[in-house]
Amino acid sequence: MKLSRKVCFAIVVLIVTSEVAVWYFYSKPLVHTESFESDFDGWMADAHVPLDPNNPGHPVDWNVSRVTPLAHSGEYSTELYIDGKQDDGTVWIEKKIPVEGKSQVHVAVSFEFYSEQKSLNVIAGVCAYIGVFDPEVEDDFVVLGVANEIAGWKEYTHTATLQIGSSNEIWVAIGITVRWETEMTYNIDDVKVTIG
Ligand SMILES: [Ca+2]
Ligand SMILES: [Ca+2]
């Protein structure tokens, strides 16, 4: 049986498009974006804070909440609060993201960070974590910059290349770490995690 030219052409087109589709879906980076408009969408609050000598047996106050109307986009952002009067403590949001079938990934997390005021004093650091373990302590984090560098929103980015090993997941976290003895509040919005 002899295939007509039309049929041969159709077969070639089918093979080429399916190979392009396979290449596209396997090489395309995964992108997770979050603007906190309806909930935390898997982002969880966590902290590593000292005990409060003014309230024996209890850690200093800290809190993570969705607030409105302060937002970089939409109507909500995530607010991080900590009583930093002991000159110590780190508060963050963290998320576990599945990365099945990969041995190495390049991860980038970017986010908008809001400070109500600019200060020449370093009141807090903006910090982030990318890794294969659940971040639990301040030392897990790298400091990306000074929280009070400007008044208003500023974008920060942290990147890392991870060997996944036997793990099928990665963890990403972003937050603040105390540098000055005071109570403080900062906001985060428009988080984007890219996994390639
Ligand atoms: Ca938002
Ligand atoms: Ca944690």
Coordinates of C-alpha atoms and ligand atoms in Angstrom, one line a residue:
M1 CA 0.0 0.0 0.0
K2 CA 1.3 3.4 -1.0
L3 CA 0.6 6.3 1.3
S4 CA -0.6 9.5 -0.3
R5 CA 1.5 12.6 0.0
K6 CA -1.2 14.2 2.1
V7 CA -1.1 11.3 4.6
C8 CA 2.7 11.3 4.8
F9 CA 2.7 15.1 5.4
A10 CA 0.0 14.7 8.2
I11 CA 2.1 12.0 9.9
V12 CA 5.2 14.2 9.8
V13 CA 3.3 17.2 11.2
L14 CA 1.9 15.0 14.0
I15 CA 5.3 13.6 15.0
V16 CA 6.9 17.1 15.0
T17 CA 4.1 18.7 17.1
S18 CA 4.1 15.9 19.7
E19 CA 7.9 16.2 20.1
V20 CA 7.6 19.9 20.5
A21 CA 4.8 19.4 23.1
V22 CA 6.9 16.9 25.1
W23 CA 9.9 19.3 25.0
Y24 CA 7.6 22.2 26.1
F25 CA 6.0 20.5 29.0
Y26 CA 9.2 18.9 30.4
S27 CA 11.4 22.0 30.1
K28 CA 9.0 24.7 31.0
P29 CA 9.7 26.0 34.5
L30 CA 7.0 25.6 37.1
V31 CA 5.8 29.0 38.4
H32 CA 3.8 29.4 41.6
T33 CA 2.4 32.9 42.3
E34 CA 0.7 34.1 45.4
S35 CA -1.1 37.4 46.1
F36 CA -2.9 36.3 49.3
E37 CA -6.3 37.5 47.9
S38 CA -8.5 34.6 49.3
D39 CA -6.2 32.6 51.6
F40 CA -2.6 31.6 52.3
D41 CA -2.8 28.9 49.6
G42 CA -0.4 26.5 51.4
W43 CA 2.0 29.2 52.8
M44 CA 2.4 28.6 56.6
A45 CA 3.5 30.9 59.4
D46 CA 6.6 29.9 61.4
A47 CA 9.0 31.7 63.7
H48 CA 12.2 31.3 65.8
V49 CA 11.9 33.7 68.7
P50 CA 13.4 34.2 72.2
L51 CA 11.5 34.0 75.5
D52 CA 10.0 37.1 76.8
P53 CA 11.4 38.2 80.2
N54 CA 8.3 40.3 80.7
N55 CA 6.1 37.3 80.3
P56 CA 8.1 34.4 82.0
G57 CA 7.8 31.0 80.2
H58 CA 6.4 32.5 77.0
P59 CA 8.0 33.5 73.8
V60 CA 7.8 37.1 72.6
D61 CA 4.7 38.1 70.7
W62 CA 4.7 37.4 66.9
N63 CA 2.0 37.1 64.4
V64 CA 1.4 36.4 60.7
S65 CA -1.9 37.5 59.1
R66 CA -3.6 38.5 55.9
V67 CA -4.5 42.2 56.0
T68 CA -6.3 44.6 53.7
P69 CA -6.2 47.2 52.2
L70 CA -2.4 47.3 52.2
A71 CA -1.4 45.4 49.1
H72 CA 1.0 45.5 46.2
S73 CA -1.6 43.9 43.9
G74 CA -5.2 43.1 44.7
E75 CA -6.5 44.0 48.1
Y76 CA -4.6 41.8 50.5
S77 CA -1.0 41.3 51.6
T78 CA 0.6 39.2 54.4
E79 CA 1.6 41.1 57.5
L80 CA 4.5 39.9 59.7
Y81 CA 4.6 41.2 63.2
I82 CA 7.2 40.6 66.0
D83 CA 7.9 42.1 69.3
G84 CA 11.7 42.6 68.8
K85 CA 12.4 44.3 72.1
Q86 CA 14.7 41.4 73.1
D87 CA 16.8 42.3 70.0
D88 CA 16.2 38.8 68.6
G89 CA 13.7 36.8 66.6
T90 CA 12.8 35.7 63.0
V91 CA 9.3 35.4 61.6
W92 CA 8.5 34.0 58.2
I93 CA 6.0 32.2 55.9
E94 CA 7.1 28.9 54.4
K95 CA 5.7 26.6 51.7
K96 CA 6.4 23.0 50.7
I97 CA 6.4 22.5 46.9
P98 CA 6.5 19.0 45.2
V99 CA 9.2 18.5 42.6
E100 CA 8.8 14.8 41.6
G101 CA 11.0 13.2 39.1
K102 CA 13.9 15.8 39.3
S103 CA 17.4 15.3 40.6
Q104 CA 18.4 18.9 40.5
V105 CA 16.3 22.1 40.4
H106 CA 17.1 25.8 40.0
V107 CA 14.7 27.7 42.3
A108 CA 14.0 31.5 42.4
V109 CA 11.7 33.2 44.9
S110 CA 10.9 36.8 44.4
F111 CA 8.4 38.9 46.4
E112 CA 7.3 42.4 47.1
F113 CA 8.2 43.7 50.6
Y114 CA 6.7 46.7 52.3
S115 CA 8.2 49.0 55.0
E116 CA 6.1 51.8 56.3
Q117 CA 9.1 54.0 56.8
K118 CA 12.7 54.5 55.8
S119 CA 15.3 54.4 58.5
L120 CA 19.1 54.9 58.7
N121 CA 19.1 52.4 61.6
V122 CA 18.9 48.7 60.6
I123 CA 15.6 47.7 62.3
A124 CA 15.2 44.3 60.6
G125 CA 16.7 42.2 57.8
V126 CA 14.7 40.7 54.9
C127 CA 15.5 37.0 54.8
A128 CA 14.8 34.0 52.7
Y129 CA 15.3 30.2 52.5
I130 CA 15.3 27.7 49.7
G131 CA 16.2 24.1 50.5
V132 CA 15.0 20.5 50.8
F133 CA 14.3 20.7 54.6
D134 CA 11.6 22.5 56.5
P135 CA 13.2 25.7 57.8
E136 CA 13.0 25.9 61.6
V137 CA 15.6 28.3 62.9
E138 CA 17.1 31.7 62.1
D139 CA 20.4 30.2 60.9
D140 CA 18.5 28.4 58.1
F141 CA 18.0 31.8 56.4
V142 CA 20.1 34.2 54.3
V143 CA 19.6 37.9 54.7
L144 CA 18.8 39.6 51.4
G145 CA 18.8 43.2 52.6
V146 CA 17.7 45.9 55.0
A147 CA 14.0 46.0 55.7
N148 CA 14.0 49.8 56.2
E149 CA 16.0 50.7 53.1
I150 CA 13.0 52.6 51.6
A151 CA 9.5 53.6 52.6
G152 CA 7.1 51.6 50.4
W153 CA 7.3 48.4 48.3
K154 CA 10.6 46.9 47.2
E155 CA 11.2 43.6 45.3
Y156 CA 13.6 41.0 46.7
T157 CA 14.9 37.8 45.0
H158 CA 16.7 34.8 46.3
T159 CA 17.9 31.9 44.1
A160 CA 19.5 28.5 44.7
T161 CA 20.3 25.3 42.9
L162 CA 19.3 22.2 44.9
Q163 CA 20.3 18.6 44.6
I164 CA 17.0 16.9 45.4
G165 CA 18.3 13.4 46.3
S166 CA 15.6 11.1 47.6
S167 CA 13.3 14.0 48.5
N168 CA 10.3 14.8 46.3
E169 CA 9.8 18.3 47.6
I170 CA 11.5 21.6 48.3
W171 CA 10.8 24.3 50.9
V172 CA 10.7 28.0 50.2
A173 CA 10.5 30.6 53.0
I174 CA 10.6 34.4 53.3
G175 CA 10.4 36.7 56.3
I176 CA 12.0 39.2 58.6
T177 CA 14.8 39.0 61.2
V178 CA 15.1 41.4 64.1
R179 CA 18.1 43.8 64.2
W180 CA 16.8 46.6 66.6
E181 CA 15.0 46.5 70.0
T182 CA 11.5 47.4 69.0
E183 CA 8.1 46.1 67.9
M184 CA 7.9 45.9 64.1
T185 CA 5.4 45.2 61.3
Y186 CA 6.2 44.5 57.6
N187 CA 4.2 43.2 54.7
I188 CA 4.7 40.8 51.8
D189 CA 2.8 40.4 48.6
D190 CA 3.1 39.0 45.1
V191 CA 5.3 36.0 45.9
K192 CA 6.6 34.2 42.8
V193 CA 8.4 30.9 43.0
T194 CA 10.0 29.6 39.8
I195 CA 11.3 26.0 39.6
G196 CA 13.4 25.1 36.5
Ligands
CA1 CA -2.2 40.8 47.1
CA2 CA 9.1 25.5 59.5

